[in-house]
PDB file of C-alpha atoms in Angstrom:
ATOM      1  CA  MET A 266      16.824  24.378-162.001  1.00 70.00           C
ATOM      2  CA  PHE A 267      16.532  24.852-165.780  1.00 72.00           C
ATOM      3  CA  LYS A 268      14.711  28.156-165.347  1.00 76.00           C
ATOM      4  CA  TYR A 269      17.381  29.319-162.892  1.00 73.00           C
ATOM      5  CA  LEU A 270      20.205  28.458-165.293  1.00 75.00           C
ATOM      6  CA  VAL A 271      18.472  30.302-168.135  1.00 78.00           C
ATOM      7  CA  ASN A 272      18.009  33.380-165.913  1.00 78.00           C
ATOM      8  CA  ARG A 273      21.657  33.266-164.853  1.00 75.00           C
ATOM      9  CA  LEU A 274      22.745  33.031-168.474  1.00 79.00           C
ATOM     10  CA  LEU A 275      20.670  36.119-169.296  1.00 83.00           C
ATOM     11  CA  VAL A 276      22.168  38.008-166.338  1.00 81.00           C
ATOM     12  CA  ASN A 277      25.687  36.953-167.318  1.00 83.00           C
ATOM     13  CA  ILE A 278      25.394  38.404-170.826  1.00 88.00           C
ATOM     14  CA  PRO A 279      25.510  42.099-169.761  1.00 90.00           C
ATOM     15  CA  THR A 280      28.159  41.180-167.173  1.00 89.00           C
ATOM     16  CA  LEU A 281      30.300  39.617-169.878  1.00 91.00           C
ATOM     17  CA  LEU A 282      29.806  42.618-172.179  1.00 92.00           C
ATOM     18  CA  ALA A 283      30.828  45.002-169.397  1.00 93.00           C
ATOM     19  CA  ILE A 284      33.983  42.998-168.695  1.00 92.00           C
ATOM     20  CA  LEU A 285      34.965  42.827-172.365  1.00 93.00           C
ATOM     21  CA  ALA A 286      34.248  46.535-172.927  1.00 94.00           C
ATOM     22  CA  THR A 287      36.415  47.429-169.931  1.00 94.00           C
ATOM     23  CA  VAL A 288      39.274  45.236-171.158  1.00 92.00           C
ATOM     24  CA  PHE A 289      39.004  46.645-174.683  1.00 92.00           C
ATOM     25  CA  VAL A 290      39.138  50.259-173.461  1.00 92.00           C
ATOM     26  CA  LEU A 291      42.035  49.605-171.067  1.00 91.00           C
ATOM     27  CA  VAL A 292      44.029  47.754-173.721  1.00 87.00           C
ATOM     28  CA  ASN A 293      43.625  50.669-176.125  1.00 86.00           C
ATOM     29  CA  MET A 294      44.597  53.171-173.418  1.00 85.00           C
ATOM     30  CA  ALA A 295      47.854  51.317-172.733  1.00 80.00           C
ATOM     31  CA  PRO A 296      50.990  52.909-174.196  1.00 78.00           C
ATOM     32  CA  GLY A 297      52.500  51.458-177.354  1.00 74.00           C
ATOM     33  CA  ASP A 298      51.479  51.107-181.000  1.00 75.00           C
ATOM     34  CA  PRO A 299      50.476  47.695-182.410  1.00 76.00           C
ATOM     35  CA  VAL A 300      51.986  48.767-185.734  1.00 76.00           C
ATOM     36  CA  ASP A 301      55.457  48.890-184.157  1.00 73.00           C
ATOM     37  CA  ALA A 302      55.013  45.294-182.957  1.00 69.00           C
ATOM     38  CA  PHE A 303      53.575  44.223-186.322  1.00 69.00           C
ATOM     39  CA  VAL A 304      56.540  45.463-188.352  1.00 69.00           C
ATOM     40  CA  PRO A 305      59.926  43.689-187.891  1.00 68.00           C
ATOM     41  CA  PRO A 306      62.629  45.948-186.339  1.00 66.00           C
ATOM     42  CA  SER A 307      64.779  45.553-189.437  1.00 69.00           C
ATOM     43  CA  GLN A 308      62.034  46.992-191.671  1.00 71.00           C
ATOM     44  CA  ALA A 309      61.653  50.758-191.511  1.00 71.00           C
ATOM     45  CA  LEU A 310      58.334  52.261-192.581  1.00 72.00           C
ATOM     46  CA  THR A 311      57.496  55.812-193.450  1.00 77.00           C
ATOM     47  CA  ASP A 312      54.712  57.619-191.656  1.00 77.00           C
ATOM     48  CA  VAL A 313      52.482  57.198-194.714  1.00 82.00           C
ATOM     49  CA  GLN A 314      53.087  53.444-194.794  1.00 80.00           C
ATOM     50  CA  LYS A 315      52.334  53.221-191.081  1.00 79.00           C
ATOM     51  CA  GLU A 316      49.036  55.040-191.591  1.00 82.00           C
ATOM     52  CA  GLN A 317      48.150  52.685-194.426  1.00 84.00           C
ATOM     53  CA  LEU A 318      48.940  49.696-192.250  1.00 80.00           C
ATOM     54  CA  ARG A 319      46.922  51.181-189.387  1.00 82.00           C
ATOM     55  CA  HIS A 320      43.984  51.621-191.799  1.00 84.00           C
ATOM     56  CA  THR A 321      44.356  48.012-192.976  1.00 82.00           C
ATOM     57  CA  LEU A 322      44.216  46.746-189.379  1.00 80.00           C
ATOM     58  CA  GLY A 323      41.267  49.004-188.609  1.00 81.00           C
ATOM     59  CA  LEU A 324      43.189  50.896-185.942  1.00 82.00           C
ATOM     60  CA  ASP A 325      42.279  54.308-187.403  1.00 83.00           C
ATOM     61  CA  ARG A 326      38.675  53.882-186.278  1.00 87.00           C
ATOM     62  CA  SER A 327      37.338  54.972-182.902  1.00 88.00           C
ATOM     63  CA  VAL A 328      37.425  52.580-179.946  1.00 90.00           C
ATOM     64  CA  PRO A 329      33.601  52.153-179.724  1.00 91.00           C
ATOM     65  CA  VAL A 330      33.382  51.350-183.444  1.00 92.00           C
ATOM     66  CA  ARG A 331      36.203  48.829-183.245  1.00 91.00           C
ATOM     67  CA  PHE A 332      34.639  47.201-180.163  1.00 92.00           C
ATOM     68  CA  ALA A 333      31.283  46.927-181.926  1.00 93.00           C
ATOM     69  CA  LEU A 334      32.963  45.377-184.987  1.00 92.00           C
ATOM     70  CA  TRP A 335      34.865  42.948-182.765  1.00 91.00           C
ATOM     71  CA  LEU A 336      31.646  41.916-181.020  1.00 92.00           C
ATOM     72  CA  LYS A 337      29.925  41.362-184.361  1.00 91.00           C
ATOM     73  CA  GLN A 338      32.833  39.285-185.626  1.00 91.00           C
ATOM     74  CA  THR A 339      33.028  37.280-182.372  1.00 91.00           C
ATOM     75  CA  ALA A 340      29.269  36.603-182.405  1.00 90.00           C
ATOM     76  CA  SER A 341      29.763  34.872-185.757  1.00 88.00           C
ATOM     77  CA  GLY A 342      32.393  32.590-184.195  1.00 85.00           C
ATOM     78  CA  ASP A 343      35.431  34.373-185.647  1.00 88.00           C
ATOM     79  CA  LEU A 344      37.976  35.757-183.143  1.00 88.00           C
ATOM     80  CA  GLY A 345      40.144  37.218-185.895  1.00 87.00           C
ATOM     81  CA  TYR A 346      43.861  36.917-186.579  1.00 88.00           C
ATOM     82  CA  ARG A 347      46.973  37.844-184.643  1.00 87.00           C
ATOM     83  CA  TYR A 348      48.715  41.079-185.581  1.00 81.00           C
ATOM     84  CA  LYS A 349      52.080  39.458-184.867  1.00 78.00           C
ATOM     85  CA  ASP A 350      52.082  36.553-187.336  1.00 79.00           C
ATOM     86  CA  GLY A 351      48.601  36.307-188.850  1.00 81.00           C
ATOM     87  CA  ALA A 352      47.716  33.091-187.005  1.00 87.00           C
ATOM     88  CA  ARG A 353      44.056  32.473-186.170  1.00 92.00           C
ATOM     89  CA  VAL A 354      43.309  33.554-182.602  1.00 91.00           C
ATOM     90  CA  VAL A 355      40.999  30.612-181.955  1.00 92.00           C
ATOM     91  CA  ASP A 356      43.772  28.182-182.988  1.00 92.00           C
ATOM     92  CA  GLU A 357      46.321  29.911-180.761  1.00 91.00           C
ATOM     93  CA  ILE A 358      43.986  29.735-177.749  1.00 91.00           C
ATOM     94  CA  ALA A 359      42.957  26.134-178.477  1.00 91.00           C
ATOM     95  CA  SER A 360      46.602  25.049-178.491  1.00 88.00           C
ATOM     96  CA  ARG A 361      47.137  26.510-174.988  1.00 88.00           C
ATOM     97  CA  VAL A 362      43.874  25.546-173.259  1.00 87.00           C
ATOM     98  CA  ALA A 363      44.880  22.016-172.248  1.00 86.00           C
ATOM     99  CA  PRO A 364      48.106  22.971-170.371  1.00 87.00           C
ATOM    100  CA  THR A 365      46.359  25.801-168.504  1.00 87.00           C
ATOM    101  CA  LEU A 366      43.314  23.708-167.567  1.00 86.00           C
ATOM    102  CA  LEU A 367      45.585  20.878-166.412  1.00 87.00           C
ATOM    103  CA  LEU A 368      47.585  23.263-164.230  1.00 88.00           C
ATOM    104  CA  ALA A 369      44.593  25.263-162.901  1.00 87.00           C
ATOM    105  CA  LEU A 370      42.402  22.238-162.133  1.00 88.00           C
ATOM    106  CA  SER A 371      45.320  20.451-160.449  1.00 90.00           C
ATOM    107  CA  GLY A 372      45.945  23.530-158.297  1.00 89.00           C
ATOM    108  CA  LEU A 373      42.226  23.823-157.552  1.00 88.00           C
ATOM    109  CA  ALA A 374      41.913  20.160-156.520  1.00 90.00           C
ATOM    110  CA  LEU A 375      45.108  20.230-154.466  1.00 91.00           C
ATOM    111  CA  GLY A 376      44.165  23.489-152.774  1.00 89.00           C
ATOM    112  CA  SER A 377      40.608  22.375-151.991  1.00 89.00           C
ATOM    113  CA  VAL A 378      41.527  18.984-150.538  1.00 92.00           C
ATOM    114  CA  LEU A 379      44.573  20.105-148.533  1.00 93.00           C
ATOM    115  CA  GLY A 380      42.870  23.338-147.456  1.00 92.00           C
ATOM    116  CA  ILE A 381      39.868  21.497-146.024  1.00 91.00           C
ATOM    117  CA  ILE A 382      42.026  18.826-144.356  1.00 92.00           C
ATOM    118  CA  LEU A 383      44.330  21.401-142.754  1.00 93.00           C
ATOM    119  CA  GLY A 384      41.309  23.490-141.748  1.00 91.00           C
ATOM    120  CA  VAL A 385      39.794  20.493-139.936  1.00 90.00           C
ATOM    121  CA  VAL A 386      43.134  19.767-138.221  1.00 91.00           C
ATOM    122  CA  SER A 387      43.507  23.422-137.234  1.00 91.00           C
ATOM    123  CA  ALA A 388      39.967  23.538-135.796  1.00 89.00           C
ATOM    124  CA  ARG A 389      40.520  20.290-133.882  1.00 87.00           C
ATOM    125  CA  ARG A 390      43.704  21.786-132.362  1.00 85.00           C
ATOM    126  CA  ALA A 391      42.320  25.310-131.961  1.00 84.00           C
ATOM    127  CA  ASN A 392      44.707  27.599-130.043  1.00 85.00           C
ATOM    128  CA  GLY A 393      47.232  24.768-129.757  1.00 89.00           C
ATOM    129  CA  LYS A 394      50.809  24.711-131.104  1.00 91.00           C
ATOM    130  CA  LEU A 395      49.814  22.993-134.361  1.00 91.00           C
ATOM    131  CA  ASP A 396      47.029  25.537-134.876  1.00 90.00           C
ATOM    132  CA  HIS A 397      49.527  28.390-134.392  1.00 93.00           C
ATOM    133  CA  VAL A 398      51.955  26.819-136.881  1.00 93.00           C
ATOM    134  CA  LEU A 399      49.215  26.361-139.483  1.00 92.00           C
ATOM    135  CA  SER A 400      47.948  29.899-138.887  1.00 90.00           C
ATOM    136  CA  LEU A 401      51.480  31.256-139.414  1.00 92.00           C
ATOM    137  CA  PHE A 402      51.742  29.286-142.660  1.00 91.00           C
ATOM    138  CA  ALA A 403      48.387  30.720-143.771  1.00 90.00           C
ATOM    139  CA  TYR A 404      49.404  34.320-143.081  1.00 88.00           C
ATOM    140  CA  VAL A 405      52.718  33.905-144.912  1.00 90.00           C
ATOM    141  CA  ALA A 406      51.122  32.082-147.871  1.00 89.00           C
ATOM    142  CA  ILE A 407      48.290  34.609-148.289  1.00 86.00           C
ATOM    143  CA  SER A 408      50.765  37.508-148.139  1.00 86.00           C
ATOM    144  CA  SER A 409      53.151  35.983-150.708  1.00 84.00           C
ATOM    145  CA  PRO A 410      52.575  36.713-154.412  1.00 82.00           C
ATOM    146  CA  ALA A 411      52.507  33.763-156.809  1.00 80.00           C
ATOM    147  CA  PHE A 412      55.711  34.720-158.643  1.00 80.00           C
ATOM    148  CA  LEU A 413      57.651  34.868-155.331  1.00 86.00           C
ATOM    149  CA  VAL A 414      56.347  31.439-154.253  1.00 88.00           C
ATOM    150  CA  GLY A 415      57.255  30.130-157.696  1.00 87.00           C
ATOM    151  CA  ILE A 416      60.832  31.423-157.569  1.00 88.00           C
ATOM    152  CA  VAL A 417      61.374  30.118-154.027  1.00 90.00           C
ATOM    153  CA  GLY A 418      59.795  26.749-154.903  1.00 89.00           C
ATOM    154  CA  MET A 419      61.981  26.374-157.985  1.00 89.00           C
ATOM    155  CA  TYR A 420      65.152  27.308-156.071  1.00 90.00           C
ATOM    156  CA  VAL A 421      64.507  24.914-153.167  1.00 91.00           C
ATOM    157  CA  PHE A 422      62.827  21.887-154.747  1.00 90.00           C
ATOM    158  CA  SER A 423      64.367  22.003-158.211  1.00 89.00           C
ATOM    159  CA  LEU A 424      67.783  23.665-158.064  1.00 89.00           C
ATOM    160  CA  GLN A 425      68.845  22.692-154.525  1.00 90.00           C
ATOM    161  CA  LEU A 426      67.057  19.395-153.813  1.00 90.00           C
ATOM    162  CA  GLY A 427      66.589  18.284-157.429  1.00 89.00           C
ATOM    163  CA  TRP A 428      63.236  16.653-156.690  1.00 91.00           C
ATOM    164  CA  PHE A 429      61.386  18.209-159.623  1.00 87.00           C
ATOM    165  CA  PRO A 430      62.317  19.681-163.033  1.00 86.00           C
ATOM    166  CA  SER A 431      62.596  23.463-163.254  1.00 80.00           C
ATOM    167  CA  GLY A 432      60.363  23.595-166.318  1.00 75.00           C
ATOM    168  CA  GLY A 433      58.895  21.715-169.227  1.00 73.00           C
ATOM    169  CA  TYR A 434      55.592  20.184-170.158  1.00 73.00           C
ATOM    170  CA  SER A 435      54.527  16.798-171.488  1.00 66.00           C
ATOM    171  CA  ASN A 436      51.445  16.538-173.682  1.00 65.00           C
ATOM    172  CA  PRO A 437      48.872  14.019-172.430  1.00 59.00           C
ATOM    173  CA  GLY A 438      49.168  11.001-174.714  1.00 62.00           C
ATOM    174  CA  ASP A 439      52.743  11.758-175.785  1.00 66.00           C
ATOM    175  CA  GLU A 440      54.347  10.771-172.488  1.00 68.00           C
ATOM    176  CA  SER A 441      53.486   8.475-169.585  1.00 75.00           C
ATOM    177  CA  VAL A 442      51.192   9.618-166.793  1.00 77.00           C
ATOM    178  CA  ALA A 443      54.148   9.475-164.398  1.00 82.00           C
ATOM    179  CA  ASP A 444      56.172  11.852-166.607  1.00 83.00           C
ATOM    180  CA  ILE A 445      53.248  14.266-166.905  1.00 82.00           C
ATOM    181  CA  ALA A 446      52.770  14.226-163.122  1.00 85.00           C
ATOM    182  CA  TYR A 447      56.537  14.706-162.629  1.00 87.00           C
ATOM    183  CA  HIS A 448      56.522  17.959-164.623  1.00 86.00           C
ATOM    184  CA  LEU A 449      53.157  19.084-163.221  1.00 87.00           C
ATOM    185  CA  ALA A 450      53.792  18.505-159.500  1.00 90.00           C
ATOM    186  CA  LEU A 451      55.887  21.571-158.625  1.00 91.00           C
ATOM    187  CA  PRO A 452      53.922  24.180-160.669  1.00 91.00           C
ATOM    188  CA  ALA A 453      50.611  22.836-159.322  1.00 91.00           C
ATOM    189  CA  CYS A 454      51.891  22.897-155.732  1.00 91.00           C
ATOM    190  CA  VAL A 455      53.179  26.458-156.152  1.00 90.00           C
ATOM    191  CA  LEU A 456      49.876  27.579-157.667  1.00 88.00           C
ATOM    192  CA  SER A 457      47.872  25.993-154.864  1.00 89.00           C
ATOM    193  CA  VAL A 458      49.847  27.387-151.880  1.00 90.00           C
ATOM    194  CA  GLN A 459      47.816  30.581-151.500  1.00 88.00           C
ATOM    195  CA  PHE A 460      44.600  28.708-152.269  1.00 87.00           C
ATOM    196  CA  ILE A 461      45.365  26.122-149.559  1.00 91.00           C
ATOM    197  CA  ALA A 462      45.845  28.894-146.995  1.00 91.00           C
ATOM    198  CA  ILE A 463      42.589  30.686-147.899  1.00 90.00           C
ATOM    199  CA  THR A 464      40.522  27.487-147.877  1.00 90.00           C
ATOM    200  CA  MET A 465      42.113  26.393-144.604  1.00 92.00           C
ATOM    201  CA  ARG A 466      41.270  29.684-142.864  1.00 90.00           C
ATOM    202  CA  TYR A 467      37.629  29.629-143.996  1.00 90.00           C
ATOM    203  CA  THR A 468      37.269  25.953-143.058  1.00 90.00           C
ATOM    204  CA  ARG A 469      38.718  26.582-139.594  1.00 91.00           C
ATOM    205  CA  ALA A 470      36.501  29.614-138.953  1.00 90.00           C
ATOM    206  CA  GLY A 471      33.385  27.828-140.196  1.00 87.00           C
ATOM    207  CA  LEU A 472      34.046  24.732-138.104  1.00 88.00           C
ATOM    208  CA  LEU A 473      34.719  26.695-134.920  1.00 88.00           C
ATOM    209  CA  ASP A 474      31.441  28.550-135.395  1.00 87.00           C
ATOM    210  CA  THR A 475      29.529  25.334-136.080  1.00 86.00           C
ATOM    211  CA  LEU A 476      31.072  23.486-133.122  1.00 84.00           C
ATOM    212  CA  ASN A 477      29.465  26.053-130.781  1.00 83.00           C
ATOM    213  CA  GLN A 478      25.962  25.227-132.024  1.00 85.00           C
ATOM    214  CA  ASP A 479      23.465  23.504-129.700  1.00 85.00           C
ATOM    215  CA  TYR A 480      23.019  20.433-131.886  1.00 85.00           C
ATOM    216  CA  ILE A 481      26.762  19.784-131.728  1.00 84.00           C
ATOM    217  CA  ARG A 482      26.704  19.990-127.917  1.00 84.00           C
ATOM    218  CA  THR A 483      23.749  17.597-127.930  1.00 86.00           C
ATOM    219  CA  ALA A 484      25.640  15.120-130.092  1.00 84.00           C
ATOM    220  CA  ILE A 485      28.679  15.310-127.814  1.00 83.00           C
ATOM    221  CA  ALA A 486      26.440  14.867-124.719  1.00 85.00           C
ATOM    222  CA  LYS A 487      25.026  11.702-126.292  1.00 85.00           C
ATOM    223  CA  GLY A 488      28.546  10.262-126.482  1.00 82.00           C
ATOM    224  CA  VAL A 489      29.210  10.700-130.209  1.00 82.00           C
ATOM    225  CA  SER A 490      32.950  10.500-130.859  1.00 84.00           C
ATOM    226  CA  PRO A 491      34.786  13.786-131.658  1.00 80.00           C
ATOM    227  CA  ASN A 492      35.822  12.552-135.103  1.00 81.00           C
ATOM    228  CA  ARG A 493      32.234  11.621-135.985  1.00 84.00           C
ATOM    229  CA  VAL A 494      30.944  14.966-134.679  1.00 83.00           C
ATOM    230  CA  MET A 495      33.519  16.776-136.800  1.00 82.00           C
ATOM    231  CA  LEU A 496      33.134  14.802-140.023  1.00 82.00           C
ATOM    232  CA  ARG A 497      29.434  13.841-139.984  1.00 82.00           C
ATOM    233  CA  HIS A 498      27.812  16.829-138.262  1.00 81.00           C
ATOM    234  CA  ALA A 499      30.050  19.916-138.294  1.00 84.00           C
ATOM    235  CA  LEU A 500      31.952  19.720-141.612  1.00 84.00           C
ATOM    236  CA  PRO A 501      28.920  19.195-143.925  1.00 82.00           C
ATOM    237  CA  ASN A 502      27.292  22.324-142.458  1.00 80.00           C
ATOM    238  CA  THR A 503      30.362  24.437-143.203  1.00 82.00           C
ATOM    239  CA  LEU A 504      30.756  23.344-146.817  1.00 81.00           C
ATOM    240  CA  VAL A 505      28.533  26.054-148.332  1.00 78.00           C
ATOM    241  CA  PRO A 506      30.830  28.988-147.402  1.00 78.00           C
ATOM    242  CA  ILE A 507      33.842  26.853-148.323  1.00 83.00           C
ATOM    243  CA  VAL A 508      32.376  26.179-151.771  1.00 82.00           C
ATOM    244  CA  THR A 509      31.775  29.934-152.086  1.00 79.00           C
ATOM    245  CA  VAL A 510      35.452  30.593-151.404  1.00 80.00           C
ATOM    246  CA  ILE A 511      36.553  27.903-153.850  1.00 80.00           C
ATOM    247  CA  GLY A 512      34.355  29.312-156.607  1.00 77.00           C
ATOM    248  CA  ALA A 513      35.372  32.905-155.920  1.00 76.00           C
ATOM    249  CA  SER A 514      39.057  31.945-155.880  1.00 77.00           C
ATOM    250  CA  PHE A 515      38.983  30.419-159.378  1.00 76.00           C
ATOM    251  CA  GLY A 516      39.569  33.805-160.992  1.00 74.00           C
ATOM    252  CA  GLY A 517      42.572  34.408-158.747  1.00 75.00           C
ATOM    253  CA  LEU A 518      43.824  30.939-159.589  1.00 77.00           C
ATOM    254  CA  ILE A 519      43.768  31.785-163.301  1.00 77.00           C
ATOM    255  CA  GLY A 520      45.593  35.044-162.553  1.00 74.00           C
ATOM    256  CA  GLY A 521      48.216  33.195-160.523  1.00 76.00           C
ATOM    257  CA  ALA A 522      48.653  30.720-163.378  1.00 78.00           C
ATOM    258  CA  VAL A 523      50.010  33.579-165.528  1.00 77.00           C
ATOM    259  CA  PHE A 524      52.976  34.023-163.178  1.00 79.00           C
ATOM    260  CA  VAL A 525      53.479  30.314-162.491  1.00 85.00           C
ATOM    261  CA  GLU A 526      53.486  29.492-166.210  1.00 85.00           C
ATOM    262  CA  THR A 527      56.082  32.191-166.787  1.00 83.00           C
ATOM    263  CA  VAL A 528      58.350  30.995-163.970  1.00 84.00           C
ATOM    264  CA  PHE A 529      58.181  27.321-165.034  1.00 84.00           C
ATOM    265  CA  SER A 530      58.015  27.888-168.825  1.00 83.00           C
ATOM    266  CA  TRP A 531      54.620  26.210-168.880  1.00 84.00           C
ATOM    267  CA  PRO A 532      53.147  26.625-172.412  1.00 85.00           C
ATOM    268  CA  GLY A 533      49.671  27.704-171.336  1.00 85.00           C
ATOM    269  CA  MET A 534      47.353  30.681-171.675  1.00 86.00           C
ATOM    270  CA  GLY A 535      49.419  32.746-169.229  1.00 83.00           C
ATOM    271  CA  MET A 536      52.527  32.795-171.410  1.00 84.00           C
ATOM    272  CA  LEU A 537      50.364  33.399-174.479  1.00 88.00           C
ATOM    273  CA  PHE A 538      48.693  36.341-172.714  1.00 87.00           C
ATOM    274  CA  LEU A 539      52.048  37.906-171.830  1.00 85.00           C
ATOM    275  CA  ASP A 540      53.183  37.503-175.446  1.00 86.00           C
ATOM    276  CA  ALA A 541      49.956  39.188-176.604  1.00 87.00           C
ATOM    277  CA  ILE A 542      50.489  42.131-174.250  1.00 86.00           C
ATOM    278  CA  GLU A 543      54.134  42.604-175.251  1.00 83.00           C
ATOM    279  CA  SER A 544      53.176  42.731-178.944  1.00 81.00           C
ATOM    280  CA  ARG A 545      50.006  44.822-178.392  1.00 84.00           C
ATOM    281  CA  ASP A 546      48.117  42.040-180.138  1.00 87.00           C
ATOM    282  CA  TYR A 547      44.578  43.317-179.540  1.00 88.00           C
ATOM    283  CA  PRO A 548      42.668  40.409-181.185  1.00 90.00           C
ATOM    284  CA  LEU A 549      44.565  37.840-179.129  1.00 91.00           C
ATOM    285  CA  ILE A 550      44.192  39.819-175.891  1.00 91.00           C
ATOM    286  CA  MET A 551      40.437  40.082-176.404  1.00 92.00           C
ATOM    287  CA  GLY A 552      40.185  36.401-177.348  1.00 92.00           C
ATOM    288  CA  ILE A 553      41.917  35.358-174.138  1.00 91.00           C
ATOM    289  CA  ALA A 554      39.812  37.810-172.093  1.00 91.00           C
ATOM    290  CA  LEU A 555      36.659  36.294-173.612  1.00 92.00           C
ATOM    291  CA  PHE A 556      37.751  32.735-172.845  1.00 90.00           C
ATOM    292  CA  VAL A 557      38.799  33.494-169.242  1.00 88.00           C
ATOM    293  CA  SER A 558      35.624  35.516-168.555  1.00 89.00           C
ATOM    294  CA  LEU A 559      33.414  32.706-169.831  1.00 89.00           C
ATOM    295  CA  ALA A 560      35.315  30.183-167.689  1.00 86.00           C
ATOM    296  CA  ILE A 561      34.927  32.277-164.522  1.00 85.00           C
ATOM    297  CA  LEU A 562      31.222  32.930-165.130  1.00 86.00           C
ATOM    298  CA  ALA A 563      30.664  29.213-165.769  1.00 86.00           C
ATOM    299  CA  VAL A 564      32.420  28.319-162.505  1.00 84.00           C
ATOM    300  CA  ASN A 565      30.238  30.813-160.616  1.00 82.00           C
ATOM    301  CA  MET A 566      27.111  29.186-162.057  1.00 82.00           C
ATOM    302  CA  LEU A 567      28.440  25.741-161.176  1.00 82.00           C
ATOM    303  CA  THR A 568      29.088  26.974-157.629  1.00 80.00           C
ATOM    304  CA  ASP A 569      25.426  27.936-157.229  1.00 76.00           C
ATOM    305  CA  VAL A 570      24.328  24.498-158.433  1.00 77.00           C
ATOM    306  CA  VAL A 571      26.685  22.830-155.949  1.00 78.00           C
ATOM    307  CA  TYR A 572      25.066  24.901-153.154  1.00 71.00           C
ATOM    308  CA  SER A 573      21.700  23.235-153.674  1.00 71.00           C
ATOM    309  CA  TRP A 574      23.342  19.823-153.955  1.00 73.00           C
ATOM    310  CA  ILE A 575      25.197  20.236-150.636  1.00 70.00           C
ATOM    311  CA  ASP A 576      22.285  21.827-148.775  1.00 68.00           C
ATOM    312  CA  PRO A 577      18.818  20.877-150.127  1.00 65.00           C
ATOM    313  CA  ARG A 578      17.314  23.734-148.085  1.00 65.00           C
ATOM    314  CA  ILE A 579      18.837  26.147-150.606  1.00 62.00           C
ATOM    315  CA  THR A 580      16.558  26.615-153.611  1.00 62.00           C
ATOM    316  CA  LEU A 581      17.676  28.124-156.879  1.00 58.00           C
ATOM    317  CA  LYS A 582      15.274  30.762-158.174  1.00 61.00           C
TER     318      LYS A 582
END
């Protein structure tokens, strides 16, 4: 196990560098000048002053040189400072990590549990009315972008029914658990809708395939109850592909969090990322890209470890 983790870490290093290099190049190819976002609109600068400012920020150097300098600085533990207000990038990210992790992990847990439960129900009622209803929900949910689900969810459950607040966030420790859950419920549900549908479809397909296996027929012939066959024999053997889907969907979950945080004014990494893009704040954009990439790579490694825990026949080499 230890040797496998070390090998995966070594493989992930060039992967991480490739991701960061791609983001760095794309960010610099995007239209807009960071100097314009750095200078207040009320302060007019001459072309000479702009060039001096660009030299001070290091923007007059080539993209490869700036990327190499950023890597060197990051390797020493320094993510730099924001162009916009001079704040330390690491402090800005640290202040937004908790809200995003709370939202993403809540969506992940909700989507995994409900997706598996609905997948089992759908497989048990395969080709029945309930199965058709759940399949219709899955198609609609998978086809709907996160921002559209967020707007519809806010309109129905917040503005019309008044069940949940339309925005806001309570820091853990500052408010009661009930108040935190009250503000978290609707954004987490919205974020998990598409994830529920994907997990449900994979669970249903995996169970239907497993239920046609000979050992399942043997268990049924011996008089084992349908619920026991489903939960003790079929479901455990379908968990590996389900775990794969859950791990692979984490990146999409983070991407969906950007839109959900914007719709519900959730002060997480998503809103910070949008602010960084609007102000062409290269250090902050790269800092967030580094954090998100590390999180996704870590989840992929954790997924592989879970494989061997679920199915001991799988060895990690």
